[in-house]
Amino acid sequence: MSITSPLLGSPSSDWTDARLLYALEEVVEQELNRHLKVTKDWMPHEYVPWSDGRNFPGFFEDGEAWEKGQSKVTEIGRIALVVNLLTEDNLPSYHHEIASLFGRDGAWGTWVHRWTAEEGRHGIVMRDYLLASRAVDPDKLEEFRMAHMSEGFESDNRHSMLHSVAYVSFQELATRISHRNTGHQSGDPVCDRMLARIAADENLHMIFYRNLLKAAFEIAPDLTMQAVRDVVVNFRMPGHGMPGFERAAAQMAIGEVYNMRIHHDDVLQPVIRFLKIMEIDGLGPEGQRAQEELGLYMGGLDAEASKFDEKLAARKARMAARAGA
């Protein structure tokens, strides 16, 4: 991948968002064409167990109220599915944000709309699955959706195109991991298969952004290093503002859907290793400082994750002892 830009090698002060967008346009076009060649269209309705569906109360006299026992999904599966779907529900806000940052013209605009269209499938198939299979309380799900979307969404990285590219390079992988682990923990093979299909999309989205981040390191290494440092240190999943998120996140951590160890080992480290971020040299003072701070943070996170691992292992041992008593 080659980048031709009149600003290549320019000092950090020369790189505005507009200039970075222009400099990366060729890479975006290359990555878009690659993505369109490898991605596969799929039909959300083919992943939904429609034969399990029946009417809910309301307009239908034969409607059957939802009860927890109707669900094939495990308790942790229900919690994670709701979090994952509510996150997908905020797609209009995500689209608005990246369209504002990346623009609606040229290769950038084509990618923004294509990404949005692909992400739209995820919310469609998840909601249809949850309702047809009666996996969750439909009234609560709609109440949560209304509350979450009514709050709107503003990214921590909306101030900077480069920070946003860095963020989604990690966040798309985090979403993929969360979906796959939810499927594994769901207890329902149909759910697992559906979430595997969604996770495949998220992986391709991660590759697009990761390759774009690689190109950004080539043209503006100091600024890109600072953006990665900021994003990693302050990382939050996009669903952090939904009702009851903190409690749900804690339950998902214990249920090994997503926790500090997974975040460190399966999300942050793979991207950092692939891009060889800690091996980049020739940085200026600010870039070097950001690289050092990133390394220190990753070391601290690994130590915290080890403490969490110990607590989780102790909890499992206590539960096993109680079950055997």
PDB file of N, CA and C in Angstrom, residues 217-302:
ATOM      1  N   PHE A 217      -0.406   5.914  10.450  1.00  0.00           N
ATOM      2  CA  PHE A 217       0.909   5.866  11.097  1.00  0.00           C
ATOM      3  C   PHE A 217       2.018   6.215  10.108  1.00  0.00           C
ATOM      4  N   GLU A 218       1.818   5.854   8.841  1.00  0.00           N
ATOM      5  CA  GLU A 218       2.846   6.115   7.839  1.00  0.00           C
ATOM      6  C   GLU A 218       2.963   7.599   7.508  1.00  0.00           C
ATOM      7  N   ILE A 219       1.842   8.309   7.524  1.00  0.00           N
ATOM      8  CA  ILE A 219       1.904   9.718   7.107  1.00  0.00           C
ATOM      9  C   ILE A 219       1.982  10.695   8.277  1.00  0.00           C
ATOM     10  N   ALA A 220       1.448  10.326   9.423  1.00  0.00           N
ATOM     11  CA  ALA A 220       1.462  11.226  10.580  1.00  0.00           C
ATOM     12  C   ALA A 220       1.695  10.406  11.843  1.00  0.00           C
ATOM     13  N   PRO A 221       2.893   9.826  11.989  1.00  0.00           N
ATOM     14  CA  PRO A 221       3.139   8.875  13.085  1.00  0.00           C
ATOM     15  C   PRO A 221       2.971   9.459  14.484  1.00  0.00           C
ATOM     16  N   ASP A 222       3.398  10.673  14.711  1.00  0.00           N
ATOM     17  CA  ASP A 222       3.303  11.251  16.050  1.00  0.00           C
ATOM     18  C   ASP A 222       1.853  11.481  16.458  1.00  0.00           C
ATOM     19  N   LEU A 223       1.087  12.082  15.564  1.00  0.00           N
ATOM     20  CA  LEU A 223      -0.318  12.337  15.864  1.00  0.00           C
ATOM     21  C   LEU A 223      -1.092  11.038  16.023  1.00  0.00           C
ATOM     22  N   THR A 224      -0.788  10.058  15.182  1.00  0.00           N
ATOM     23  CA  THR A 224      -1.496   8.779  15.252  1.00  0.00           C
ATOM     24  C   THR A 224      -1.161   8.054  16.544  1.00  0.00           C
ATOM     25  N   MET A 225       0.092   8.101  16.956  1.00  0.00           N
ATOM     26  CA  MET A 225       0.481   7.471  18.220  1.00  0.00           C
ATOM     27  C   MET A 225      -0.257   8.123  19.391  1.00  0.00           C
ATOM     28  N   GLN A 226      -0.361   9.432  19.371  1.00  0.00           N
ATOM     29  CA  GLN A 226      -1.071  10.134  20.437  1.00  0.00           C
ATOM     30  C   GLN A 226      -2.552   9.758  20.441  1.00  0.00           C
ATOM     31  N   ALA A 227      -3.133   9.623  19.243  1.00  0.00           N
ATOM     32  CA  ALA A 227      -4.546   9.254  19.148  1.00  0.00           C
ATOM     33  C   ALA A 227      -4.777   7.857  19.701  1.00  0.00           C
ATOM     34  N   VAL A 228      -3.893   6.913  19.354  1.00  0.00           N
ATOM     35  CA  VAL A 228      -4.023   5.540  19.857  1.00  0.00           C
ATOM     36  C   VAL A 228      -3.879   5.520  21.373  1.00  0.00           C
ATOM     37  N   ARG A 229      -2.902   6.249  21.890  1.00  0.00           N
ATOM     38  CA  ARG A 229      -2.728   6.323  23.336  1.00  0.00           C
ATOM     39  C   ARG A 229      -3.990   6.839  24.024  1.00  0.00           C
ATOM     40  N   ASP A 230      -4.538   7.921  23.501  1.00  0.00           N
ATOM     41  CA  ASP A 230      -5.742   8.504  24.100  1.00  0.00           C
ATOM     42  C   ASP A 230      -6.917   7.536  24.066  1.00  0.00           C
ATOM     43  N   VAL A 231      -7.087   6.879  22.929  1.00  0.00           N
ATOM     44  CA  VAL A 231      -8.224   5.972  22.741  1.00  0.00           C
ATOM     45  C   VAL A 231      -8.114   4.751  23.652  1.00  0.00           C
ATOM     46  N   VAL A 232      -6.943   4.153  23.711  1.00  0.00           N
ATOM     47  CA  VAL A 232      -6.753   2.945  24.523  1.00  0.00           C
ATOM     48  C   VAL A 232      -6.935   3.262  26.007  1.00  0.00           C
ATOM     49  N   VAL A 233      -6.339   4.343  26.455  1.00  0.00           N
ATOM     50  CA  VAL A 233      -6.396   4.689  27.879  1.00  0.00           C
ATOM     51  C   VAL A 233      -7.812   5.040  28.314  1.00  0.00           C
ATOM     52  N   ASN A 234      -8.590   5.656  27.421  1.00  0.00           N
ATOM     53  CA  ASN A 234      -9.938   6.122  27.782  1.00  0.00           C
ATOM     54  C   ASN A 234     -11.048   5.309  27.133  1.00  0.00           C
ATOM     55  N   PHE A 235     -10.734   4.079  26.704  1.00  0.00           N
ATOM     56  CA  PHE A 235     -11.680   3.288  25.915  1.00  0.00           C
ATOM     57  C   PHE A 235     -12.974   2.988  26.667  1.00  0.00           C
ATOM     58  N   ARG A 236     -14.089   3.235  25.992  1.00  0.00           N
ATOM     59  CA  ARG A 236     -15.416   2.834  26.490  1.00  0.00           C
ATOM     60  C   ARG A 236     -16.206   2.262  25.324  1.00  0.00           C
ATOM     61  N   MET A 237     -16.984   1.230  25.586  1.00  0.00           N
ATOM     62  CA  MET A 237     -17.856   0.691  24.544  1.00  0.00           C
ATOM     63  C   MET A 237     -18.964   1.688  24.241  1.00  0.00           C
ATOM     64  N   PRO A 238     -19.475   1.697  23.000  1.00  0.00           N
ATOM     65  CA  PRO A 238     -20.477   2.704  22.625  1.00  0.00           C
ATOM     66  C   PRO A 238     -21.802   2.591  23.373  1.00  0.00           C
ATOM     67  N   GLY A 239     -22.069   1.456  23.997  1.00  0.00           N
ATOM     68  CA  GLY A 239     -23.327   1.297  24.721  1.00  0.00           C
ATOM     69  C   GLY A 239     -23.281   1.738  26.167  1.00  0.00           C
ATOM     70  N   HIS A 240     -22.212   2.444  26.557  1.00  0.00           N
ATOM     71  CA  HIS A 240     -22.022   2.757  27.981  1.00  0.00           C
ATOM     72  C   HIS A 240     -23.142   3.609  28.571  1.00  0.00           C
ATOM     73  N   GLY A 241     -23.907   4.315  27.741  1.00  0.00           N
ATOM     74  CA  GLY A 241     -24.955   5.177  28.275  1.00  0.00           C
ATOM     75  C   GLY A 241     -26.320   4.526  28.398  1.00  0.00           C
ATOM     76  N   MET A 242     -26.439   3.256  28.054  1.00  0.00           N
ATOM     77  CA  MET A 242     -27.753   2.608  28.101  1.00  0.00           C
ATOM     78  C   MET A 242     -28.185   2.318  29.541  1.00  0.00           C
ATOM     79  N   PRO A 243     -29.491   2.173  29.777  1.00  0.00           N
ATOM     80  CA  PRO A 243     -29.982   1.903  31.131  1.00  0.00           C
ATOM     81  C   PRO A 243     -29.380   0.633  31.719  1.00  0.00           C
ATOM     82  N   GLY A 244     -28.855   0.725  32.936  1.00  0.00           N
ATOM     83  CA  GLY A 244     -28.327  -0.442  33.624  1.00  0.00           C
ATOM     84  C   GLY A 244     -27.046  -1.007  33.038  1.00  0.00           C
ATOM     85  N   PHE A 245     -26.304  -0.184  32.292  1.00  0.00           N
ATOM     86  CA  PHE A 245     -25.122  -0.720  31.608  1.00  0.00           C
ATOM     87  C   PHE A 245     -24.067  -1.230  32.583  1.00  0.00           C
ATOM     88  N   GLU A 246     -23.815  -0.492  33.663  1.00  0.00           N
ATOM     89  CA  GLU A 246     -22.754  -0.881  34.584  1.00  0.00           C
ATOM     90  C   GLU A 246     -23.016  -2.263  35.184  1.00  0.00           C
ATOM     91  N   ARG A 247     -24.260  -2.499  35.609  1.00  0.00           N
ATOM     92  CA  ARG A 247     -24.591  -3.809  36.178  1.00  0.00           C
ATOM     93  C   ARG A 247     -24.489  -4.901  35.106  1.00  0.00           C
ATOM     94  N   ALA A 248     -24.991  -4.613  33.916  1.00  0.00           N
ATOM     95  CA  ALA A 248     -24.923  -5.598  32.835  1.00  0.00           C
ATOM     96  C   ALA A 248     -23.469  -5.902  32.473  1.00  0.00           C
ATOM     97  N   ALA A 249     -22.632  -4.865  32.436  1.00  0.00           N
ATOM     98  CA  ALA A 249     -21.222  -5.060  32.109  1.00  0.00           C
ATOM     99  C   ALA A 249     -20.530  -5.922  33.158  1.00  0.00           C
ATOM    100  N   ALA A 250     -20.878  -5.722  34.415  1.00  0.00           N
ATOM    101  CA  ALA A 250     -20.295  -6.534  35.486  1.00  0.00           C
ATOM    102  C   ALA A 250     -20.709  -8.002  35.345  1.00  0.00           C
ATOM    103  N   GLN A 251     -21.970  -8.223  35.007  1.00  0.00           N
ATOM    104  CA  GLN A 251     -22.446  -9.592  34.823  1.00  0.00           C
ATOM    105  C   GLN A 251     -21.791 -10.242  33.602  1.00  0.00           C
ATOM    106  N   MET A 252     -21.603  -9.463  32.540  1.00  0.00           N
ATOM    107  CA  MET A 252     -20.940  -9.982  31.346  1.00  0.00           C
ATOM    108  C   MET A 252     -19.472 -10.285  31.624  1.00  0.00           C
ATOM    109  N   ALA A 253     -18.860  -9.519  32.530  1.00  0.00           N
ATOM    110  CA  ALA A 253     -17.467  -9.779  32.896  1.00  0.00           C
ATOM    111  C   ALA A 253     -17.348 -11.107  33.636  1.00  0.00           C
ATOM    112  N   ILE A 254     -18.235 -11.320  34.605  1.00  0.00           N
ATOM    113  CA  ILE A 254     -18.228 -12.568  35.362  1.00  0.00           C
ATOM    114  C   ILE A 254     -18.579 -13.748  34.459  1.00  0.00           C
ATOM    115  N   GLY A 255     -19.510 -13.506  33.530  1.00  0.00           N
ATOM    116  CA  GLY A 255     -19.935 -14.563  32.611  1.00  0.00           C
ATOM    117  C   GLY A 255     -18.971 -14.811  31.468  1.00  0.00           C
ATOM    118  N   GLU A 256     -17.840 -14.098  31.469  1.00  0.00           N
ATOM    119  CA  GLU A 256     -16.772 -14.257  30.477  1.00  0.00           C
ATOM    120  C   GLU A 256     -17.233 -13.982  29.053  1.00  0.00           C
ATOM    121  N   VAL A 257     -18.152 -13.028  28.942  1.00  0.00           N
ATOM    122  CA  VAL A 257     -18.527 -12.505  27.631  1.00  0.00           C
ATOM    123  C   VAL A 257     -17.570 -11.384  27.244  1.00  0.00           C
ATOM    124  N   TYR A 258     -17.334 -10.478  28.192  1.00  0.00           N
ATOM    125  CA  TYR A 258     -16.378  -9.394  27.955  1.00  0.00           C
ATOM    126  C   TYR A 258     -15.876  -8.884  29.299  1.00  0.00           C
ATOM    127  N   ASN A 259     -14.571  -8.949  29.505  1.00  0.00           N
ATOM    128  CA  ASN A 259     -13.983  -8.462  30.741  1.00  0.00           C
ATOM    129  C   ASN A 259     -12.578  -7.928  30.476  1.00  0.00           C
ATOM    130  N   MET A 260     -11.876  -7.541  31.526  1.00  0.00           N
ATOM    131  CA  MET A 260     -10.561  -6.927  31.359  1.00  0.00           C
ATOM    132  C   MET A 260      -9.573  -7.848  30.659  1.00  0.00           C
ATOM    133  N   ARG A 261      -9.602  -9.135  31.008  1.00  0.00           N
ATOM    134  CA  ARG A 261      -8.673 -10.067  30.377  1.00  0.00           C
ATOM    135  C   ARG A 261      -8.964 -10.187  28.887  1.00  0.00           C
ATOM    136  N   ILE A 262     -10.225 -10.307  28.542  1.00  0.00           N
ATOM    137  CA  ILE A 262     -10.618 -10.397  27.130  1.00  0.00           C
ATOM    138  C   ILE A 262     -10.260  -9.100  26.405  1.00  0.00           C
ATOM    139  N   HIS A 263     -10.519  -7.973  27.053  1.00  0.00           N
ATOM    140  CA  HIS A 263     -10.222  -6.675  26.444  1.00  0.00           C
ATOM    141  C   HIS A 263      -8.723  -6.549  26.160  1.00  0.00           C
ATOM    142  N   HIS A 264      -7.899  -6.940  27.110  1.00  0.00           N
ATOM    143  CA  HIS A 264      -6.445  -6.846  26.945  1.00  0.00           C
ATOM    144  C   HIS A 264      -5.928  -7.837  25.906  1.00  0.00           C
ATOM    145  N   ASP A 265      -6.310  -9.120  26.057  1.00  0.00           N
ATOM    146  CA  ASP A 265      -5.719 -10.187  25.240  1.00  0.00           C
ATOM    147  C   ASP A 265      -6.310 -10.292  23.844  1.00  0.00           C
ATOM    148  N   ASP A 266      -7.626 -10.068  23.720  1.00  0.00           N
ATOM    149  CA  ASP A 266      -8.315 -10.361  22.462  1.00  0.00           C
ATOM    150  C   ASP A 266      -8.693  -9.121  21.656  1.00  0.00           C
ATOM    151  N   VAL A 267      -8.553  -7.940  22.248  1.00  0.00           N
ATOM    152  CA  VAL A 267      -8.939  -6.714  21.543  1.00  0.00           C
ATOM    153  C   VAL A 267      -7.746  -5.770  21.367  1.00  0.00           C
ATOM    154  N   LEU A 268      -7.179  -5.308  22.471  1.00  0.00           N
ATOM    155  CA  LEU A 268      -6.091  -4.330  22.381  1.00  0.00           C
ATOM    156  C   LEU A 268      -4.808  -4.944  21.818  1.00  0.00           C
ATOM    157  N   GLN A 269      -4.371  -6.049  22.394  1.00  0.00           N
ATOM    158  CA  GLN A 269      -3.099  -6.632  21.985  1.00  0.00           C
ATOM    159  C   GLN A 269      -3.051  -7.047  20.517  1.00  0.00           C
ATOM    160  N   PRO A 270      -4.076  -7.680  19.972  1.00  0.00           N
ATOM    161  CA  PRO A 270      -3.985  -8.078  18.559  1.00  0.00           C
ATOM    162  C   PRO A 270      -3.766  -6.904  17.611  1.00  0.00           C
ATOM    163  N   VAL A 271      -4.451  -5.796  17.829  1.00  0.00           N
ATOM    164  CA  VAL A 271      -4.275  -4.636  16.957  1.00  0.00           C
ATOM    165  C   VAL A 271      -2.891  -4.020  17.164  1.00  0.00           C
ATOM    166  N   ILE A 272      -2.485  -3.879  18.418  1.00  0.00           N
ATOM    167  CA  ILE A 272      -1.174  -3.300  18.715  1.00  0.00           C
ATOM    168  C   ILE A 272      -0.052  -4.158  18.127  1.00  0.00           C
ATOM    169  N   ARG A 273      -0.184  -5.473  18.254  1.00  0.00           N
ATOM    170  CA  ARG A 273       0.848  -6.364  17.693  1.00  0.00           C
ATOM    171  C   ARG A 273       0.858  -6.324  16.177  1.00  0.00           C
ATOM    172  N   PHE A 274      -0.322  -6.375  15.565  1.00  0.00           N
ATOM    173  CA  PHE A 274      -0.397  -6.408  14.102  1.00  0.00           C
ATOM    174  C   PHE A 274       0.244  -5.168  13.493  1.00  0.00           C
ATOM    175  N   LEU A 275      -0.022  -4.020  14.072  1.00  0.00           N
ATOM    176  CA  LEU A 275       0.526  -2.765  13.555  1.00  0.00           C
ATOM    177  C   LEU A 275       1.923  -2.473  14.086  1.00  0.00           C
ATOM    178  N   LYS A 276       2.426  -3.342  14.979  1.00  0.00           N
ATOM    179  CA  LYS A 276       3.758  -3.174  15.578  1.00  0.00           C
ATOM    180  C   LYS A 276       3.916  -1.769  16.168  1.00  0.00           C
ATOM    181  N   ILE A 277       2.882  -1.351  16.883  1.00  0.00           N
ATOM    182  CA  ILE A 277       2.829   0.009  17.410  1.00  0.00           C
ATOM    183  C   ILE A 277       3.946   0.280  18.397  1.00  0.00           C
ATOM    184  N   MET A 278       4.280  -0.712  19.210  1.00  0.00           N
ATOM    185  CA  MET A 278       5.318  -0.486  20.213  1.00  0.00           C
ATOM    186  C   MET A 278       6.724  -0.547  19.619  1.00  0.00           C
ATOM    187  N   GLU A 279       6.835  -0.919  18.352  1.00  0.00           N
ATOM    188  CA  GLU A 279       8.137  -1.003  17.685  1.00  0.00           C
ATOM    189  C   GLU A 279       8.401   0.170  16.754  1.00  0.00           C
ATOM    190  N   ILE A 280       7.435   1.051  16.587  1.00  0.00           N
ATOM    191  CA  ILE A 280       7.602   2.191  15.684  1.00  0.00           C
ATOM    192  C   ILE A 280       8.688   3.112  16.225  1.00  0.00           C
ATOM    193  N   ASP A 281       9.640   3.471  15.373  1.00  0.00           N
ATOM    194  CA  ASP A 281      10.704   4.378  15.807  1.00  0.00           C
ATOM    195  C   ASP A 281      10.681   5.639  14.949  1.00  0.00           C
ATOM    196  N   GLY A 282      11.597   6.534  15.227  1.00  0.00           N
ATOM    197  CA  GLY A 282      11.657   7.785  14.481  1.00  0.00           C
ATOM    198  C   GLY A 282      10.599   8.790  14.899  1.00  0.00           C
ATOM    199  N   LEU A 283       9.993   8.575  16.045  1.00  0.00           N
ATOM    200  CA  LEU A 283       8.951   9.477  16.526  1.00  0.00           C
ATOM    201  C   LEU A 283       9.563  10.737  17.130  1.00  0.00           C
ATOM    202  N   GLY A 284       8.776  11.813  17.113  1.00  0.00           N
ATOM    203  CA  GLY A 284       9.181  13.023  17.808  1.00  0.00           C
ATOM    204  C   GLY A 284       8.924  12.888  19.296  1.00  0.00           C
ATOM    205  N   PRO A 285       9.220  13.919  20.074  1.00  0.00           N
ATOM    206  CA  PRO A 285       9.052  13.857  21.531  1.00  0.00           C
ATOM    207  C   PRO A 285       7.635  13.493  21.970  1.00  0.00           C
ATOM    208  N   GLU A 286       6.620  14.105  21.354  1.00  0.00           N
ATOM    209  CA  GLU A 286       5.241  13.817  21.753  1.00  0.00           C
ATOM    210  C   GLU A 286       4.843  12.389  21.387  1.00  0.00           C
ATOM    211  N   GLY A 287       5.285  11.936  20.228  1.00  0.00           N
ATOM    212  CA  GLY A 287       4.986  10.566  19.823  1.00  0.00           C
ATOM    213  C   GLY A 287       5.663   9.553  20.711  1.00  0.00           C
ATOM    214  N   GLN A 288       6.929   9.816  21.065  1.00  0.00           N
ATOM    215  CA  GLN A 288       7.644   8.912  21.965  1.00  0.00           C
ATOM    216  C   GLN A 288       6.976   8.843  23.331  1.00  0.00           C
ATOM    217  N   ARG A 289       6.554   9.992  23.838  1.00  0.00           N
ATOM    218  CA  ARG A 289       5.882  10.028  25.133  1.00  0.00           C
ATOM    219  C   ARG A 289       4.582   9.221  25.081  1.00  0.00           C
ATOM    220  N   ALA A 290       3.834   9.384  24.001  1.00  0.00           N
ATOM    221  CA  ALA A 290       2.575   8.645  23.855  1.00  0.00           C
ATOM    222  C   ALA A 290       2.831   7.149  23.780  1.00  0.00           C
ATOM    223  N   GLN A 291       3.871   6.751  23.070  1.00  0.00           N
ATOM    224  CA  GLN A 291       4.221   5.334  22.947  1.00  0.00           C
ATOM    225  C   GLN A 291       4.602   4.744  24.306  1.00  0.00           C
ATOM    226  N   GLU A 292       5.388   5.482  25.070  1.00  0.00           N
ATOM    227  CA  GLU A 292       5.784   5.030  26.405  1.00  0.00           C
ATOM    228  C   GLU A 292       4.580   4.920  27.331  1.00  0.00           C
ATOM    229  N   GLU A 293       3.703   5.908  27.272  1.00  0.00           N
ATOM    230  CA  GLU A 293       2.518   5.896  28.131  1.00  0.00           C
ATOM    231  C   GLU A 293       1.581   4.755  27.739  1.00  0.00           C
ATOM    232  N   LEU A 294       1.500   4.460  26.445  1.00  0.00           N
ATOM    233  CA  LEU A 294       0.688   3.331  25.991  1.00  0.00           C
ATOM    234  C   LEU A 294       1.245   2.025  26.547  1.00  0.00           C
ATOM    235  N   GLY A 295       2.568   1.869  26.500  1.00  0.00           N
ATOM    236  CA  GLY A 295       3.186   0.663  27.041  1.00  0.00           C
ATOM    237  C   GLY A 295       2.957   0.509  28.530  1.00  0.00           C
ATOM    238  N   LEU A 296       3.073   1.598  29.260  1.00  0.00           N
ATOM    239  CA  LEU A 296       2.831   1.562  30.702  1.00  0.00           C
ATOM    240  C   LEU A 296       1.381   1.203  31.001  1.00  0.00           C
ATOM    241  N   TYR A 297       0.464   1.768  30.234  1.00  0.00           N
ATOM    242  CA  TYR A 297      -0.957   1.477  30.458  1.00  0.00           C
ATOM    243  C   TYR A 297      -1.248   0.001  30.204  1.00  0.00           C
ATOM    244  N   MET A 298      -0.703  -0.540  29.109  1.00  0.00           N
ATOM    245  CA  MET A 298      -0.958  -1.941  28.788  1.00  0.00           C
ATOM    246  C   MET A 298      -0.402  -2.853  29.877  1.00  0.00           C
ATOM    247  N   GLY A 299       0.751  -2.495  30.420  1.00  0.00           N
ATOM    248  CA  GLY A 299       1.301  -3.283  31.516  1.00  0.00           C
ATOM    249  C   GLY A 299       0.416  -3.234  32.747  1.00  0.00           C
ATOM    250  N   GLY A 300      -0.095  -2.060  33.064  1.00  0.00           N
ATOM    251  CA  GLY A 300      -0.987  -1.918  34.207  1.00  0.00           C
ATOM    252  C   GLY A 300      -2.300  -2.651  34.001  1.00  0.00           C
ATOM    253  N   LEU A 301      -2.826  -2.602  32.770  1.00  0.00           N
ATOM    254  CA  LEU A 301      -4.076  -3.299  32.474  1.00  0.00           C
ATOM    255  C   LEU A 301      -3.898  -4.809  32.593  1.00  0.00           C
ATOM    256  N   ASP A 302      -2.765  -5.296  32.134  1.00  0.00           N
ATOM    257  CA  ASP A 302      -2.482  -6.732  32.243  1.00  0.00           C
ATOM    258  C   ASP A 302      -2.441  -7.162  33.704  1.00  0.00           C
TER     259      ASP A 302
END
